[in-house]
PDB file of C-alpha atoms in Angstrom:
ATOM      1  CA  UNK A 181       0.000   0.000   0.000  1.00 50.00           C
ATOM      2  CA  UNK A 182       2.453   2.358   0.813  1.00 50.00           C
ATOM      3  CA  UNK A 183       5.066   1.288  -2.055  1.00 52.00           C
ATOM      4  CA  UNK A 184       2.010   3.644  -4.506  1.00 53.00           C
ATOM      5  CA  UNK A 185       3.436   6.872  -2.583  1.00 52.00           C
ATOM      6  CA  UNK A 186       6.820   6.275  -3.596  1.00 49.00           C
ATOM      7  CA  UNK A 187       8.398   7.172  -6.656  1.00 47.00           C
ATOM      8  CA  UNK A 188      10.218   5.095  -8.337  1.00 42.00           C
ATOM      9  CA  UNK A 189      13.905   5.619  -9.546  1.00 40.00           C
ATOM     10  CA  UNK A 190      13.179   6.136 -13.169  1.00 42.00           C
ATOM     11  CA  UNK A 191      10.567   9.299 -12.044  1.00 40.00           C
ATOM     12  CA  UNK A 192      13.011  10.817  -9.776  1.00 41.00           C
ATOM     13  CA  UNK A 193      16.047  10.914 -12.252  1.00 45.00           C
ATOM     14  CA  UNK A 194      13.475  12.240 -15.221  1.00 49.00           C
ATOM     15  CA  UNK A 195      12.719  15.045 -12.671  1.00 68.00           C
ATOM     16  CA  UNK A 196      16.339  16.112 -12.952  1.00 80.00           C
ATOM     17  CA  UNK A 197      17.556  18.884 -15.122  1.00 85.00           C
ATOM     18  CA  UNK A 198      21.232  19.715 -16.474  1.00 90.00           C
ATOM     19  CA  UNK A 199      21.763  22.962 -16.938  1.00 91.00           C
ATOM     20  CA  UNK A 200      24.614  25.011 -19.016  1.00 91.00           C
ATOM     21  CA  UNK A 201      24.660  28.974 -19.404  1.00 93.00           C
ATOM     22  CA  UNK A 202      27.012  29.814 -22.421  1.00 91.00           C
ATOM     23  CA  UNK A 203      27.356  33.945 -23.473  1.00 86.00           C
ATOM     24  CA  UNK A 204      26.330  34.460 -27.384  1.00 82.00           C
ATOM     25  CA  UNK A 205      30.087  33.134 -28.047  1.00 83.00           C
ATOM     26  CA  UNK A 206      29.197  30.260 -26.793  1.00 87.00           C
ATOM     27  CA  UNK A 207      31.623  30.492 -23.729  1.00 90.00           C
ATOM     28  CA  UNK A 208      30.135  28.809 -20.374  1.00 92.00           C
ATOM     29  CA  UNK A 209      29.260  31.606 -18.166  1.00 92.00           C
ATOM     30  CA  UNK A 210      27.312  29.226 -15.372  1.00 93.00           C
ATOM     31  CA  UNK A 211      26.617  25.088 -14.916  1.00 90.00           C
ATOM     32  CA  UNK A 212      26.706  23.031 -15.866  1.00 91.00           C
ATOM     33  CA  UNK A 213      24.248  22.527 -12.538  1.00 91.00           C
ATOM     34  CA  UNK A 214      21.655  19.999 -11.509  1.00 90.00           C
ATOM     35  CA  UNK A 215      18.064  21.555 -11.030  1.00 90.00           C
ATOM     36  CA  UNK A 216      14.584  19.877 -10.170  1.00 87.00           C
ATOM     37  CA  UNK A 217      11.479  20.383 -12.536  1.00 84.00           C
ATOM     38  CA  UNK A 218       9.760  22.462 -12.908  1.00 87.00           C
ATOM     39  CA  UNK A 219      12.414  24.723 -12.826  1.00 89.00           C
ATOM     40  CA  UNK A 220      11.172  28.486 -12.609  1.00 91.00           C
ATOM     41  CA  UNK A 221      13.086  31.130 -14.173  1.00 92.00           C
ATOM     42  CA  UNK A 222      13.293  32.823 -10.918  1.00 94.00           C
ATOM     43  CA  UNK A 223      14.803  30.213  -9.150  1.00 94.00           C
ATOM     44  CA  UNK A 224      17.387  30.232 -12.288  1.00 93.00           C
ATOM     45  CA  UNK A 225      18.023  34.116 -12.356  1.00 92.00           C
ATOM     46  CA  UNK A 226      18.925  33.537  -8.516  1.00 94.00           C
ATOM     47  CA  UNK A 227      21.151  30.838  -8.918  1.00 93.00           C
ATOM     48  CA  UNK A 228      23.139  32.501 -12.110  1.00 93.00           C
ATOM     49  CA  UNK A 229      23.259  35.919 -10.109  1.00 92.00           C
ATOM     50  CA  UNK A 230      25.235  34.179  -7.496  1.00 92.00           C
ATOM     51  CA  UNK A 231      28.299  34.059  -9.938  1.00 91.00           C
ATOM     52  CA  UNK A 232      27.298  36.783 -12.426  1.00 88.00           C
ATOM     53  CA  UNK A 233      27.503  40.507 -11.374  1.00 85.00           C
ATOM     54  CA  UNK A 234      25.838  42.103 -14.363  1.00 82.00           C
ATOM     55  CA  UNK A 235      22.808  42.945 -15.566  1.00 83.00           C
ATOM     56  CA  UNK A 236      21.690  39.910 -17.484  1.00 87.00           C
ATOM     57  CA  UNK A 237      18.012  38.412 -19.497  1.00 88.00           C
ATOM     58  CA  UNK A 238      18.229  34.695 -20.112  1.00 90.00           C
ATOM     59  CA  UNK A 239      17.046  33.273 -23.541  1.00 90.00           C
ATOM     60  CA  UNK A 240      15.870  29.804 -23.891  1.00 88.00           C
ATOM     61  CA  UNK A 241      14.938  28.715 -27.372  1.00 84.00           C
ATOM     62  CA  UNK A 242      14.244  31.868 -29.039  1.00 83.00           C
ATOM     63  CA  UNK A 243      12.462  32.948 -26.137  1.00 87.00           C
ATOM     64  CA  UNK A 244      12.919  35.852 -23.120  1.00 88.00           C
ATOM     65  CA  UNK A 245      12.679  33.623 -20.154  1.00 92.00           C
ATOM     66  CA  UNK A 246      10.045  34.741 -17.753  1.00 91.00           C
ATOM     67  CA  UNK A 247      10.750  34.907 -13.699  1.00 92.00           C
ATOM     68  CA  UNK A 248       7.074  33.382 -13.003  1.00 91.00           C
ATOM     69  CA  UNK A 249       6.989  30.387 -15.477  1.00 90.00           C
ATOM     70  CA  UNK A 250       8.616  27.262 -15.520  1.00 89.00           C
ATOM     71  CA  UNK A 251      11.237  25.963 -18.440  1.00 85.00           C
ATOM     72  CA  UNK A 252       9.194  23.919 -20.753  1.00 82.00           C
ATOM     73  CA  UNK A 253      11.590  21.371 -21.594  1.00 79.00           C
ATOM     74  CA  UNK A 254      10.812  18.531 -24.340  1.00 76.00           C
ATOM     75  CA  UNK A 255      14.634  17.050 -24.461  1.00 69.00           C
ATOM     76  CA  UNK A 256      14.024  13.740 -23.014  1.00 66.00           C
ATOM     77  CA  UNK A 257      17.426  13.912 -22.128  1.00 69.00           C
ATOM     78  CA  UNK A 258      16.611  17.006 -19.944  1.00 73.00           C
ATOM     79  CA  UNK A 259      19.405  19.042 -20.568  1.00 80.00           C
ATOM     80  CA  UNK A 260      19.090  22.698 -20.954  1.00 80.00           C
ATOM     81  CA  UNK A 261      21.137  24.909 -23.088  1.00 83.00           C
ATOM     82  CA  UNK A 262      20.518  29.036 -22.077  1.00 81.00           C
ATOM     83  CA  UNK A 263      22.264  32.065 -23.819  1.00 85.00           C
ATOM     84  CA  UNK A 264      22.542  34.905 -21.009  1.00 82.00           C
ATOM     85  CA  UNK A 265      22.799  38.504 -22.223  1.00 80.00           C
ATOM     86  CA  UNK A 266      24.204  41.075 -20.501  1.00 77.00           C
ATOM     87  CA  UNK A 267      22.424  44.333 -20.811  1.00 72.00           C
ATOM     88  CA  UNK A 268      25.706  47.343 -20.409  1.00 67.00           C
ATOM     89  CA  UNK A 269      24.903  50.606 -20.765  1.00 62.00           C
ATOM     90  CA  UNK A 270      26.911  52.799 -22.161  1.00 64.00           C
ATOM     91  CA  UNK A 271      27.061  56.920 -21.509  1.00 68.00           C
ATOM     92  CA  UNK A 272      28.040  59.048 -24.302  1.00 68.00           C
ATOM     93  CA  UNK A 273      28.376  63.030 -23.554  1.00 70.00           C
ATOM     94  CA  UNK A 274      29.295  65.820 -25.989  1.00 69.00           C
ATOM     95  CA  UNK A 275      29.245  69.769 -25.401  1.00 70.00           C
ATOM     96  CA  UNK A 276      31.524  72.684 -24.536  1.00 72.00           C
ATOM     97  CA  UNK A 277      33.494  71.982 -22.005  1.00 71.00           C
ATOM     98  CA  UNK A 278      32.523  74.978 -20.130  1.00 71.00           C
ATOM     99  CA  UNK A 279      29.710  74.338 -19.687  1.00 68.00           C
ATOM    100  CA  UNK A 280      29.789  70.160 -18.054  1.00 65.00           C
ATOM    101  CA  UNK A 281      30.416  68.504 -22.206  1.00 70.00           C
ATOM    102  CA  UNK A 282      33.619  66.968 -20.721  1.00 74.00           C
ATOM    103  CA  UNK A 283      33.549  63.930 -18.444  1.00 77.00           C
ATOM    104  CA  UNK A 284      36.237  62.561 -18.848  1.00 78.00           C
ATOM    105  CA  UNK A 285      37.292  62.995 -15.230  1.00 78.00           C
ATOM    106  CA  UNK A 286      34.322  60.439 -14.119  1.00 77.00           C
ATOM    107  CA  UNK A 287      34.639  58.491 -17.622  1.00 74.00           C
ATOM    108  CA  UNK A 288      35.553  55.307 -15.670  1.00 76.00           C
ATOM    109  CA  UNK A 289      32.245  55.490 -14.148  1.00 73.00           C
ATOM    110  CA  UNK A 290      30.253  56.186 -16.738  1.00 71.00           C
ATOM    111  CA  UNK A 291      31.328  53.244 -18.371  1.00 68.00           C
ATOM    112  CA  UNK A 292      30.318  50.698 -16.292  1.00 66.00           C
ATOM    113  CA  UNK A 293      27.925  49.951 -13.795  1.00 64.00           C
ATOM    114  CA  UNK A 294      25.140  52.759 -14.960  1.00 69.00           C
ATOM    115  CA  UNK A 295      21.769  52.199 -14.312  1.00 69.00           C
ATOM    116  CA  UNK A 296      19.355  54.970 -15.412  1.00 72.00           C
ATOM    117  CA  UNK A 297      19.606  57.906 -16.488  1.00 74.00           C
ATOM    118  CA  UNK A 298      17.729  61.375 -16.363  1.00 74.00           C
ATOM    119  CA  UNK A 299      18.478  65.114 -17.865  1.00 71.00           C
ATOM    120  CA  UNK A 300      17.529  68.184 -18.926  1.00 71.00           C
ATOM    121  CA  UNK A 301      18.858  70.704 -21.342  1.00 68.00           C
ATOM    122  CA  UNK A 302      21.594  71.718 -19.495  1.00 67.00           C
ATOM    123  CA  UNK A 303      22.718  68.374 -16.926  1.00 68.00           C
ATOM    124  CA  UNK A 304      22.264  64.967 -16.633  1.00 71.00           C
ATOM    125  CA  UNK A 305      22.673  62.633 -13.822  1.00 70.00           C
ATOM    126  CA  UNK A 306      23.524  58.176 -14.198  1.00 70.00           C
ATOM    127  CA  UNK A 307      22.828  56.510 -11.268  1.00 67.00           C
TER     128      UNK A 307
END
């Protein structure tokens, strides 16, 4: 009776999923890692974050993958391929000098790291 409730081995290793994280050059970037299904792409953005510090979207397929839904795998050898892309931003300024068109003295942080951005006709500010 109770032998119903218990799965068997076959169940428990089709449950398992292999994941590998490659950049658009194909270079590994996270995995390959050993997930349970259905794997959400939350619980995936978490685990890549851990070793990734920028901004990144995961593709699967052709698709954007969501935070809410699971991975809809049909490899029935359950092993995931994902491109990550990281999203840089990148700050360009122009104007007379005199008047705040130079940054080069903060170009190092301008080039990395920036966030958002807001301005007006005279200034800007990247957070």
């Amino acid at each position: 009776k109770h032998r119903d409730h218990i799965p068997s081995l076959v169940t428990v290793l089709a449950m398992a999923l292999d994941v590998l994280v490659c950049n658009m050059a194909g270079d590994p970037v996270f995995g390959p890692a050993d997930f349970r299904q259905p794997l959400l792409g939350s619980e995936l953005r978490e685990r890549v974050s851990a070793v990734v510090s920028k901004p990144f979207k995961l593709i699967f397929g052709s698709e954007l993958v969501s935070d809410h839904e699971p991975l809809k795998v049909e490899d029935e050898d359950q092993d995931i391929l994902l491109n990550i892309i990281f999203m840089s931003c990148v700050v360009v300024t122009w104007g007379d000098a005199r008047g705040g068109g130079d940054c080069s003295s903060v170009a190092d942080r301008l080039a990395a790291g920036v966030r958002s951005m807001t301005g007006s006709t005279m200034a800007f500010a990247a957070l």
